[in-house]
JSON list of C-alpha atoms in Angstrom, two decimals:
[
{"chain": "A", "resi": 1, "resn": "UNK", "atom": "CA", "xyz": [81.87, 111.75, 100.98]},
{"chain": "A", "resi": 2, "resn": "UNK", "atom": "CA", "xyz": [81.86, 108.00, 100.71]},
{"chain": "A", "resi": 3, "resn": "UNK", "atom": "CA", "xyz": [82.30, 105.65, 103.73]},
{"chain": "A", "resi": 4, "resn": "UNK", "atom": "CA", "xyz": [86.16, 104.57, 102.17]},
{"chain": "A", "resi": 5, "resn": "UNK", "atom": "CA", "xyz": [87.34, 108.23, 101.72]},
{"chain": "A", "resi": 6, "resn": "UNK", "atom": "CA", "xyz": [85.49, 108.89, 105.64]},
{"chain": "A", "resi": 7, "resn": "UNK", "atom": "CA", "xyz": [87.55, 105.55, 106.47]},
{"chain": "A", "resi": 8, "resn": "UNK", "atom": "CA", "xyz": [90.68, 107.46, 105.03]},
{"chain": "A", "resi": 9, "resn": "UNK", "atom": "CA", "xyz": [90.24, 110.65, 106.86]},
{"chain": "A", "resi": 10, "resn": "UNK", "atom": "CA", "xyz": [89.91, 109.29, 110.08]},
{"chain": "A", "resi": 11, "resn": "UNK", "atom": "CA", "xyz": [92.56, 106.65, 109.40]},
{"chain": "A", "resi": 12, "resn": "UNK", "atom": "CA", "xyz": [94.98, 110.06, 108.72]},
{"chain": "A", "resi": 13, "resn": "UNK", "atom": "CA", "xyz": [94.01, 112.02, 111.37]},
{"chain": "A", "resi": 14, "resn": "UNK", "atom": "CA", "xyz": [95.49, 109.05, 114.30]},
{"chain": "A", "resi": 15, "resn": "UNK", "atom": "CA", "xyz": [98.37, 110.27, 115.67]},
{"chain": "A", "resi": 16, "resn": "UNK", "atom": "CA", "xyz": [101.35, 109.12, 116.63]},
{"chain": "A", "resi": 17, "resn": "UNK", "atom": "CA", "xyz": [100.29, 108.21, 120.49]},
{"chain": "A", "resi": 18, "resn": "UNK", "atom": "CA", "xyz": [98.13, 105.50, 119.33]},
{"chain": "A", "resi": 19, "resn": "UNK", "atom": "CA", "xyz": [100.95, 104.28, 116.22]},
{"chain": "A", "resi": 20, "resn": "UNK", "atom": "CA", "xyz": [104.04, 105.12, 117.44]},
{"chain": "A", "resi": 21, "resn": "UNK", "atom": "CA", "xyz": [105.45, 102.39, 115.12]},
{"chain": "A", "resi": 22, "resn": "UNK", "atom": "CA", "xyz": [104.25, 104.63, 112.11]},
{"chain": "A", "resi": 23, "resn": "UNK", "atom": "CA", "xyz": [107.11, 106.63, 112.29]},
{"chain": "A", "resi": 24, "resn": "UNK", "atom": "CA", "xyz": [109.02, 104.27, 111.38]},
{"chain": "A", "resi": 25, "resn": "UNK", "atom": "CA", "xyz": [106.84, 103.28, 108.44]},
{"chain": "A", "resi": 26, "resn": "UNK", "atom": "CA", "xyz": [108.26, 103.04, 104.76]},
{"chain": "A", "resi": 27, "resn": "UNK", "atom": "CA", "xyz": [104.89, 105.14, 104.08]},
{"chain": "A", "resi": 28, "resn": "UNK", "atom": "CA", "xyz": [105.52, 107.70, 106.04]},
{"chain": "A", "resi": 29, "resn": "UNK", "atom": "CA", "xyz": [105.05, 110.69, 103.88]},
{"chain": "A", "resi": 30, "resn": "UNK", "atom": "CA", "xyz": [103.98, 108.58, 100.96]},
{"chain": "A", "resi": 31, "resn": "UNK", "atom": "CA", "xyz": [100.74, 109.76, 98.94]},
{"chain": "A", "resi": 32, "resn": "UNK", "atom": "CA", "xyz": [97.97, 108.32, 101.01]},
{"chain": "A", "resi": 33, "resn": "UNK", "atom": "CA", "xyz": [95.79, 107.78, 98.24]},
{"chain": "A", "resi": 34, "resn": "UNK", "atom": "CA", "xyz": [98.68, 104.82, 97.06]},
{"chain": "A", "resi": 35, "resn": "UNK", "atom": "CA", "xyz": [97.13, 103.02, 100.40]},
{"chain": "A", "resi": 36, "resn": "UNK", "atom": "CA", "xyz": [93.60, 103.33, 99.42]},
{"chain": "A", "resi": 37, "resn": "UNK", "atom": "CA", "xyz": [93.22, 103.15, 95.44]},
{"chain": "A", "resi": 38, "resn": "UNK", "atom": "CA", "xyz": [90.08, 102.66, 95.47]},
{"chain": "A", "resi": 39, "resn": "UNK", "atom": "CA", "xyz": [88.19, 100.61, 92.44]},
{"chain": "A", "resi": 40, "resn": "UNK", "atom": "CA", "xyz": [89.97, 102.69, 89.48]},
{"chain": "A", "resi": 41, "resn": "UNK", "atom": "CA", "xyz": [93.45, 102.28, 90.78]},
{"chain": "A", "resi": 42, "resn": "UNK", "atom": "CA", "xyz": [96.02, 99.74, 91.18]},
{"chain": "A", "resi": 43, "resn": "UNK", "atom": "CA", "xyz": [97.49, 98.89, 94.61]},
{"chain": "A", "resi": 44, "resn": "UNK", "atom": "CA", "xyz": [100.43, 97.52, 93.53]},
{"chain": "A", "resi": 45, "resn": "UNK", "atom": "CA", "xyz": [102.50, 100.40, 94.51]},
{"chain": "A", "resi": 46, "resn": "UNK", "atom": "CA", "xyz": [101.47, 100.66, 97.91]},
{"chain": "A", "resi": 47, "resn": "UNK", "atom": "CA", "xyz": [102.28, 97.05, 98.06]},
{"chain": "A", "resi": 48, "resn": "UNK", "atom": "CA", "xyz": [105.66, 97.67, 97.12]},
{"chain": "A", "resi": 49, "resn": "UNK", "atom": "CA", "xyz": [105.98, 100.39, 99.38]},
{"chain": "A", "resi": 50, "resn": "UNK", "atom": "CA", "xyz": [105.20, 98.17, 102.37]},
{"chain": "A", "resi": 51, "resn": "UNK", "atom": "CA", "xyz": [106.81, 95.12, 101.14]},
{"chain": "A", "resi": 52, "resn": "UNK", "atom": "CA", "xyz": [110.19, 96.51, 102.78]},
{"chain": "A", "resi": 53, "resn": "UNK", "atom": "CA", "xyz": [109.02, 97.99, 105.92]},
{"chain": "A", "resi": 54, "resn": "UNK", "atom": "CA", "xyz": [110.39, 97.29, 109.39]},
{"chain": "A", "resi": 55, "resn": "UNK", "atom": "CA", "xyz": [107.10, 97.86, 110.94]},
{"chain": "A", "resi": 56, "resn": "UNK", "atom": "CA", "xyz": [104.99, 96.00, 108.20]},
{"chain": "A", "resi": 57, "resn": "UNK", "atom": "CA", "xyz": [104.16, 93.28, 110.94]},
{"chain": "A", "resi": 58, "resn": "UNK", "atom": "CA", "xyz": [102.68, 95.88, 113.54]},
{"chain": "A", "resi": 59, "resn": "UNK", "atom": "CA", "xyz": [100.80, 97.54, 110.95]},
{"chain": "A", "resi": 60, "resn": "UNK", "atom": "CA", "xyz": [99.25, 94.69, 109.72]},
{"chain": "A", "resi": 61, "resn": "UNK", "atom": "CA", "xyz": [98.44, 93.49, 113.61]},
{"chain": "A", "resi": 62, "resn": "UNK", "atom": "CA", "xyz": [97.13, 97.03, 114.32]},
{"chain": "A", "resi": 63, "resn": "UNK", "atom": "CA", "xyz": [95.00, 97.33, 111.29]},
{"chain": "A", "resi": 64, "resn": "UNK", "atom": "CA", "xyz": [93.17, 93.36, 112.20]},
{"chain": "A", "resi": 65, "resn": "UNK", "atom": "CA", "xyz": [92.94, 94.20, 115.76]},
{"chain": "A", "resi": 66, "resn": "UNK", "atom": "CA", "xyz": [90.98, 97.65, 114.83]},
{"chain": "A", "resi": 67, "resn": "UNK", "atom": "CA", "xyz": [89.24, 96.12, 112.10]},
{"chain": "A", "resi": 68, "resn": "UNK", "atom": "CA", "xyz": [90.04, 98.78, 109.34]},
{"chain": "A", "resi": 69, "resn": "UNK", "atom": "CA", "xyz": [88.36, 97.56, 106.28]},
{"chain": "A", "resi": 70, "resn": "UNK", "atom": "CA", "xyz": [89.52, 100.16, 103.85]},
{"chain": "A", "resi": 71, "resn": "UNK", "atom": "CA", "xyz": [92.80, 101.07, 102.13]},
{"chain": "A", "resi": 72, "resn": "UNK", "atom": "CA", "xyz": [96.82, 99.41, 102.27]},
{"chain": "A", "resi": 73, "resn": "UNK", "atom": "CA", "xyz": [97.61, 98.03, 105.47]},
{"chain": "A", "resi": 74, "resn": "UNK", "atom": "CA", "xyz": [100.45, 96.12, 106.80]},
{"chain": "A", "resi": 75, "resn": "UNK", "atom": "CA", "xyz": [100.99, 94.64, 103.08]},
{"chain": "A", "resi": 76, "resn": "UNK", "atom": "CA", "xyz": [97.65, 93.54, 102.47]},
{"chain": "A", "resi": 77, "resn": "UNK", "atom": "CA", "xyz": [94.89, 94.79, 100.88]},
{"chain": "A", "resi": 78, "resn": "UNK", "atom": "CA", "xyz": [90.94, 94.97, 101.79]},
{"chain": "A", "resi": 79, "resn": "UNK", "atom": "CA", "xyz": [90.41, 91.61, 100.58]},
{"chain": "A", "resi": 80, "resn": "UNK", "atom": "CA", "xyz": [93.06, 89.93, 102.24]},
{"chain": "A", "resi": 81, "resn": "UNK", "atom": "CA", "xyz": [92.66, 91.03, 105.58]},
{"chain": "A", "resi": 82, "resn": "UNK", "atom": "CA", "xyz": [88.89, 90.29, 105.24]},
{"chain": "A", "resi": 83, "resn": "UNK", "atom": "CA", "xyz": [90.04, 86.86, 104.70]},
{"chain": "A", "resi": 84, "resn": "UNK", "atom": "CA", "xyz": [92.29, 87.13, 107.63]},
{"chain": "A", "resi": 85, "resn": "UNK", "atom": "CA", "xyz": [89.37, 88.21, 109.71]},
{"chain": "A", "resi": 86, "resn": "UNK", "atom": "CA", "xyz": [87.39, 85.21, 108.54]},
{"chain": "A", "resi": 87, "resn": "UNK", "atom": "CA", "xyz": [89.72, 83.05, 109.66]},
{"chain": "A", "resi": 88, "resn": "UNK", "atom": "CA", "xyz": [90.48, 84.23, 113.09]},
{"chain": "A", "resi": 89, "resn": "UNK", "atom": "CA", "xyz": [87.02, 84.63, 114.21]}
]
């Protein structure tokens, strides 16, 4: 199993308690693997999926704070919140 497809399991397996703003997500119940394409696919629909969302903010807060370096989050991808991180620390 490789460290992004760990990162995705364990990302999946957070419930609710610890997210409660995913329920309101625009992804909820979406095909995870949209959120973490990997090198062979392209994230543009998982973009689109969270360029709409009422929660995209707390997502994208959650996912910096926590430092998730894989997959989709708050409507950015891997790269982007790296860049993010750079910045802020």
């Amino acid at each position: 199993m490789s460290r992004r497809d760990t990162a995705r399991s364990d990302v999946s397996l957070l419930d609710l308690d610890e997210r409660p703003w995913a329920a309101y997500g625009s992804c909820r119940g979406a095909d995870p693997d949209l959120f973490f394409p990997g090198e062979a696919l392209d994230p543009d629909e998982g973009l689109k999926i969270c360029s709409g969302c009422p929660v995209r903010d707390e997502c994208l807060w959650w996912a910096l704070e926590n430092r998730i370096h894989f997959g989709i989050w708050g409507g950015t991808t891997e790269r982007e919140r790296r860049r993010l991180m750079r910045r802020s620390a």
